[in-house]
Amino acid sequence: MSQLNISEAIQTGDFQSASHLLGARLTENPDDWKSWSLLGMCFRELDDLNQAQTCLRKAVELQPNSRSTLLALADSEYRLTQFVGCFETLDLILELNPLDADALVLKTQILIDLGRFDAAIGVLSPVDEDDHRKNLVRKDPHFYSFFRTAPLKGYLWPVNSSKRFRFVP
């Protein structure tokens, strides 16, 4: 089983096969945080969010400074409406980089979902003025879907049909 087979499976959207290949790889090397992270992201794509969280938490345990893994975990928590856990995970990202726009935007989305629009705008204050997501919130704080159309840096991108993200290999 090669990395190429896993990458091919992910790139073609065969997340079920990719998860089996990653599971086999983890049997051989259970401390491979990247495989745990990829497996968690595959489970997210398969809409098995609980399994995704288990894998992503294991990846964070092994490599606590992986922004993409932390962001994927936060997104899974958000999708399960586990807002407290999501805020805690986002705080870990913001400890690494207090100006991480993606973490700040997701925090903002949670506050919007909770109806706390003034707080949402305040969270975005460190975000670069050129970031169009900030301007969307200022123009219309009731615009719930701004986060879904915002491009993310890293391994995730928004899907227009739902509040979920897809894995970019």
mmCIF file of C-alpha atoms in Angstrom:
data_model
loop_
_atom_site.group_PDB
_atom_site.id
_atom_site.type_symbol
_atom_site.label_atom_id
_atom_site.label_comp_id
_atom_site.label_asym_id
_atom_site.label_seq_id
_atom_site.Cartn_x
_atom_site.Cartn_y
_atom_site.Cartn_z
ATOM 1 C CA MET A 1 0.000 0.000 0.000
ATOM 2 C CA SER A 2 1.643 3.190 -1.101
ATOM 3 C CA GLN A 3 1.004 6.838 -0.424
ATOM 4 C CA LEU A 4 0.093 7.089 -4.092
ATOM 5 C CA ASN A 5 -2.877 4.719 -3.629
ATOM 6 C CA ILE A 6 -4.165 6.750 -0.677
ATOM 7 C CA SER A 7 -3.705 10.019 -2.563
ATOM 8 C CA GLU A 8 -5.435 8.599 -5.645
ATOM 9 C CA ALA A 9 -8.370 7.394 -3.571
ATOM 10 C CA ILE A 10 -8.735 10.807 -1.926
ATOM 11 C CA GLN A 11 -8.367 12.717 -5.186
ATOM 12 C CA THR A 12 -11.000 10.600 -6.889
ATOM 13 C CA GLY A 13 -13.358 10.996 -3.932
ATOM 14 C CA ASP A 14 -13.167 7.348 -2.891
ATOM 15 C CA PHE A 15 -12.979 8.144 0.801
ATOM 16 C CA GLN A 16 -14.158 4.669 1.796
ATOM 17 C CA SER A 17 -11.140 3.045 0.097
ATOM 18 C CA ALA A 18 -8.842 5.740 1.432
ATOM 19 C CA SER A 19 -10.104 5.074 4.969
ATOM 20 C CA HIS A 20 -9.393 1.337 4.589
ATOM 21 C CA LEU A 21 -5.881 2.035 3.295
ATOM 22 C CA LEU A 22 -5.225 4.512 6.090
ATOM 23 C CA GLY A 23 -6.552 2.027 8.662
ATOM 24 C CA ALA A 24 -4.088 -0.570 7.379
ATOM 25 C CA ARG A 25 -1.275 1.966 7.532
ATOM 26 C CA LEU A 26 -2.193 2.817 11.128
ATOM 27 C CA THR A 27 -2.115 -0.860 12.054
ATOM 28 C CA GLU A 28 1.539 -0.849 11.001
ATOM 29 C CA ASN A 29 2.333 2.552 12.525
ATOM 30 C CA PRO A 30 -0.205 3.679 15.144
ATOM 31 C CA ASP A 31 1.780 6.848 15.921
ATOM 32 C CA ASP A 32 1.508 8.287 12.402
ATOM 33 C CA TRP A 33 -0.348 11.528 13.155
ATOM 34 C CA LYS A 34 -0.705 12.446 9.481
ATOM 35 C CA SER A 35 -2.542 9.199 8.781
ATOM 36 C CA TRP A 36 -4.811 9.779 11.775
ATOM 37 C CA SER A 37 -5.531 13.265 10.467
ATOM 38 C CA LEU A 38 -6.242 12.064 6.927
ATOM 39 C CA LEU A 39 -8.429 9.262 8.261
ATOM 40 C CA GLY A 40 -10.411 11.783 10.290
ATOM 41 C CA MET A 41 -10.864 13.964 7.233
ATOM 42 C CA CYS A 42 -12.020 10.955 5.215
ATOM 43 C CA PHE A 43 -14.589 10.112 7.891
ATOM 44 C CA ARG A 44 -15.792 13.736 7.733
ATOM 45 C CA GLU A 45 -16.359 13.296 4.009
ATOM 46 C CA LEU A 46 -18.282 10.111 4.732
ATOM 47 C CA ASP A 47 -20.378 12.089 7.264
ATOM 48 C CA ASP A 48 -19.229 9.901 10.143
ATOM 49 C CA LEU A 49 -18.453 12.895 12.351
ATOM 50 C CA ASN A 50 -18.080 10.967 15.594
ATOM 51 C CA GLN A 51 -15.456 8.680 14.056
ATOM 52 C CA ALA A 52 -13.848 11.725 12.453
ATOM 53 C CA GLN A 53 -13.529 13.382 15.855
ATOM 54 C CA THR A 54 -11.956 10.286 17.366
ATOM 55 C CA CYS A 55 -9.306 10.169 14.637
ATOM 56 C CA LEU A 56 -8.683 13.908 14.603
ATOM 57 C CA ARG A 57 -8.314 14.005 18.395
ATOM 58 C CA LYS A 58 -5.754 11.180 18.164
ATOM 59 C CA ALA A 59 -3.873 13.190 15.508
ATOM 60 C CA VAL A 60 -3.934 16.298 17.741
ATOM 61 C CA GLU A 61 -2.708 14.201 20.670
ATOM 62 C CA LEU A 62 0.277 13.080 18.564
ATOM 63 C CA GLN A 63 0.870 16.460 16.865
ATOM 64 C CA PRO A 64 -0.813 19.312 18.752
ATOM 65 C CA ASN A 65 0.468 22.042 16.402
ATOM 66 C CA SER A 66 -1.129 20.875 13.153
ATOM 67 C CA ARG A 67 -3.325 23.735 12.024
ATOM 68 C CA SER A 68 -5.124 21.713 9.349
ATOM 69 C CA THR A 69 -5.958 18.936 11.824
ATOM 70 C CA LEU A 70 -7.166 21.399 14.441
ATOM 71 C CA LEU A 71 -9.281 23.212 11.858
ATOM 72 C CA ALA A 72 -10.807 19.921 10.675
ATOM 73 C CA LEU A 73 -11.568 18.983 14.288
ATOM 74 C CA ALA A 74 -13.163 22.387 14.906
ATOM 75 C CA ASP A 75 -15.272 21.989 11.780
ATOM 76 C CA SER A 76 -16.443 18.535 12.901
ATOM 77 C CA GLU A 77 -17.366 19.916 16.309
ATOM 78 C CA TYR A 78 -19.180 22.810 14.637
ATOM 79 C CA ARG A 79 -21.167 20.452 12.407
ATOM 80 C CA LEU A 80 -22.177 18.444 15.483
ATOM 81 C CA THR A 81 -23.146 21.746 17.201
ATOM 82 C CA GLN A 82 -20.561 21.097 19.899
ATOM 83 C CA PHE A 83 -19.843 24.811 20.135
ATOM 84 C CA VAL A 84 -17.939 24.695 23.443
ATOM 85 C CA GLY A 85 -15.525 22.079 22.103
ATOM 86 C CA CYS A 86 -15.259 23.969 18.838
ATOM 87 C CA PHE A 87 -14.360 27.201 20.676
ATOM 88 C CA GLU A 88 -11.691 25.323 22.672
ATOM 89 C CA THR A 89 -10.204 23.861 19.494
ATOM 90 C CA LEU A 90 -10.269 27.246 17.776
ATOM 91 C CA ASP A 91 -8.468 28.732 20.800
ATOM 92 C CA LEU A 92 -5.681 26.184 20.260
ATOM 93 C CA ILE A 93 -5.339 27.408 16.664
ATOM 94 C CA LEU A 94 -5.345 31.010 17.841
ATOM 95 C CA GLU A 95 -2.613 30.219 20.369
ATOM 96 C CA LEU A 96 -0.470 29.175 17.405
ATOM 97 C CA ASN A 97 -1.450 32.260 15.402
ATOM 98 C CA PRO A 98 -3.693 34.901 16.985
ATOM 99 C CA LEU A 99 -4.451 36.298 13.526
ATOM 100 C CA ASP A 100 -5.560 33.006 11.935
ATOM 101 C CA ALA A 101 -8.391 34.301 9.780
ATOM 102 C CA ASP A 102 -10.040 30.906 9.282
ATOM 103 C CA ALA A 103 -10.267 30.257 13.026
ATOM 104 C CA LEU A 104 -11.596 33.761 13.613
ATOM 105 C CA VAL A 105 -14.174 33.362 10.850
ATOM 106 C CA LEU A 106 -15.431 30.029 12.228
ATOM 107 C CA LYS A 107 -15.653 31.583 15.695
ATOM 108 C CA THR A 108 -17.633 34.398 14.127
ATOM 109 C CA GLN A 109 -19.973 31.939 12.408
ATOM 110 C CA ILE A 110 -20.714 30.230 15.721
ATOM 111 C CA LEU A 111 -21.563 33.560 17.318
ATOM 112 C CA ILE A 112 -23.828 34.400 14.366
ATOM 113 C CA ASP A 113 -25.533 31.019 14.722
ATOM 114 C CA LEU A 114 -26.095 31.857 18.403
ATOM 115 C CA GLY A 115 -27.524 35.274 17.475
ATOM 116 C CA ARG A 116 -24.630 37.231 18.996
ATOM 117 C CA PHE A 117 -23.989 39.531 16.029
ATOM 118 C CA ASP A 118 -22.136 42.315 17.894
ATOM 119 C CA ALA A 119 -19.743 39.787 19.413
ATOM 120 C CA ALA A 120 -19.289 38.193 15.976
ATOM 121 C CA ILE A 121 -18.119 41.446 14.425
ATOM 122 C CA GLY A 122 -15.743 41.979 17.368
ATOM 123 C CA VAL A 123 -14.097 38.588 16.847
ATOM 124 C CA LEU A 124 -13.210 39.540 13.289
ATOM 125 C CA SER A 125 -11.433 42.747 14.320
ATOM 126 C CA PRO A 126 -7.917 41.213 13.937
ATOM 127 C CA VAL A 127 -8.726 39.902 10.442
ATOM 128 C CA ASP A 128 -7.048 41.802 7.631
ATOM 129 C CA GLU A 129 -9.221 44.595 6.249
ATOM 130 C CA ASP A 130 -8.746 43.151 2.754
ATOM 131 C CA ASP A 131 -10.386 39.861 3.733
ATOM 132 C CA HIS A 132 -13.804 39.978 2.049
ATOM 133 C CA ARG A 133 -15.367 37.815 4.764
ATOM 134 C CA LYS A 134 -15.010 40.667 7.246
ATOM 135 C CA ASN A 135 -16.787 43.077 4.943
ATOM 136 C CA LEU A 136 -19.657 40.627 4.417
ATOM 137 C CA VAL A 137 -20.319 40.494 8.168
ATOM 138 C CA ARG A 138 -20.180 44.283 8.451
ATOM 139 C CA LYS A 139 -22.633 44.734 5.572
ATOM 140 C CA ASP A 140 -25.146 42.185 6.798
ATOM 141 C CA PRO A 141 -24.607 40.396 10.127
ATOM 142 C CA HIS A 142 -27.699 38.284 9.376
ATOM 143 C CA PHE A 143 -26.060 36.822 6.299
ATOM 144 C CA TYR A 144 -25.637 33.319 7.685
ATOM 145 C CA SER A 145 -24.050 31.793 4.624
ATOM 146 C CA PHE A 146 -21.022 34.110 4.363
ATOM 147 C CA PHE A 147 -18.797 31.478 5.919
ATOM 148 C CA ARG A 148 -19.837 28.838 3.416
ATOM 149 C CA THR A 149 -18.629 30.976 0.520
ATOM 150 C CA ALA A 150 -15.370 32.073 2.137
ATOM 151 C CA PRO A 151 -12.203 30.464 0.765
ATOM 152 C CA LEU A 152 -10.134 28.753 3.426
ATOM 153 C CA LYS A 153 -6.395 28.413 3.408
ATOM 154 C CA GLY A 154 -5.188 24.872 4.006
ATOM 155 C CA TYR A 155 -6.895 21.559 3.636
ATOM 156 C CA LEU A 156 -10.524 22.628 3.662
ATOM 157 C CA TRP A 157 -12.820 24.446 1.297
ATOM 158 C CA PRO A 158 -16.482 25.332 1.690
ATOM 159 C CA VAL A 159 -19.293 23.524 -0.003
ATOM 160 C CA ASN A 160 -22.117 25.816 -1.077
ATOM 161 C CA SER A 161 -24.887 23.341 -0.276
ATOM 162 C CA SER A 162 -24.239 22.977 3.450
ATOM 163 C CA LYS A 163 -22.192 24.182 6.392
ATOM 164 C CA ARG A 164 -19.480 21.615 5.784
ATOM 165 C CA PHE A 165 -16.079 21.551 4.237
ATOM 166 C CA ARG A 166 -14.404 19.215 1.832
ATOM 167 C CA PHE A 167 -10.918 17.842 2.130
ATOM 168 C CA VAL A 168 -8.311 19.113 -0.328
ATOM 169 C CA PRO A 169 -5.420 16.617 -0.603
#
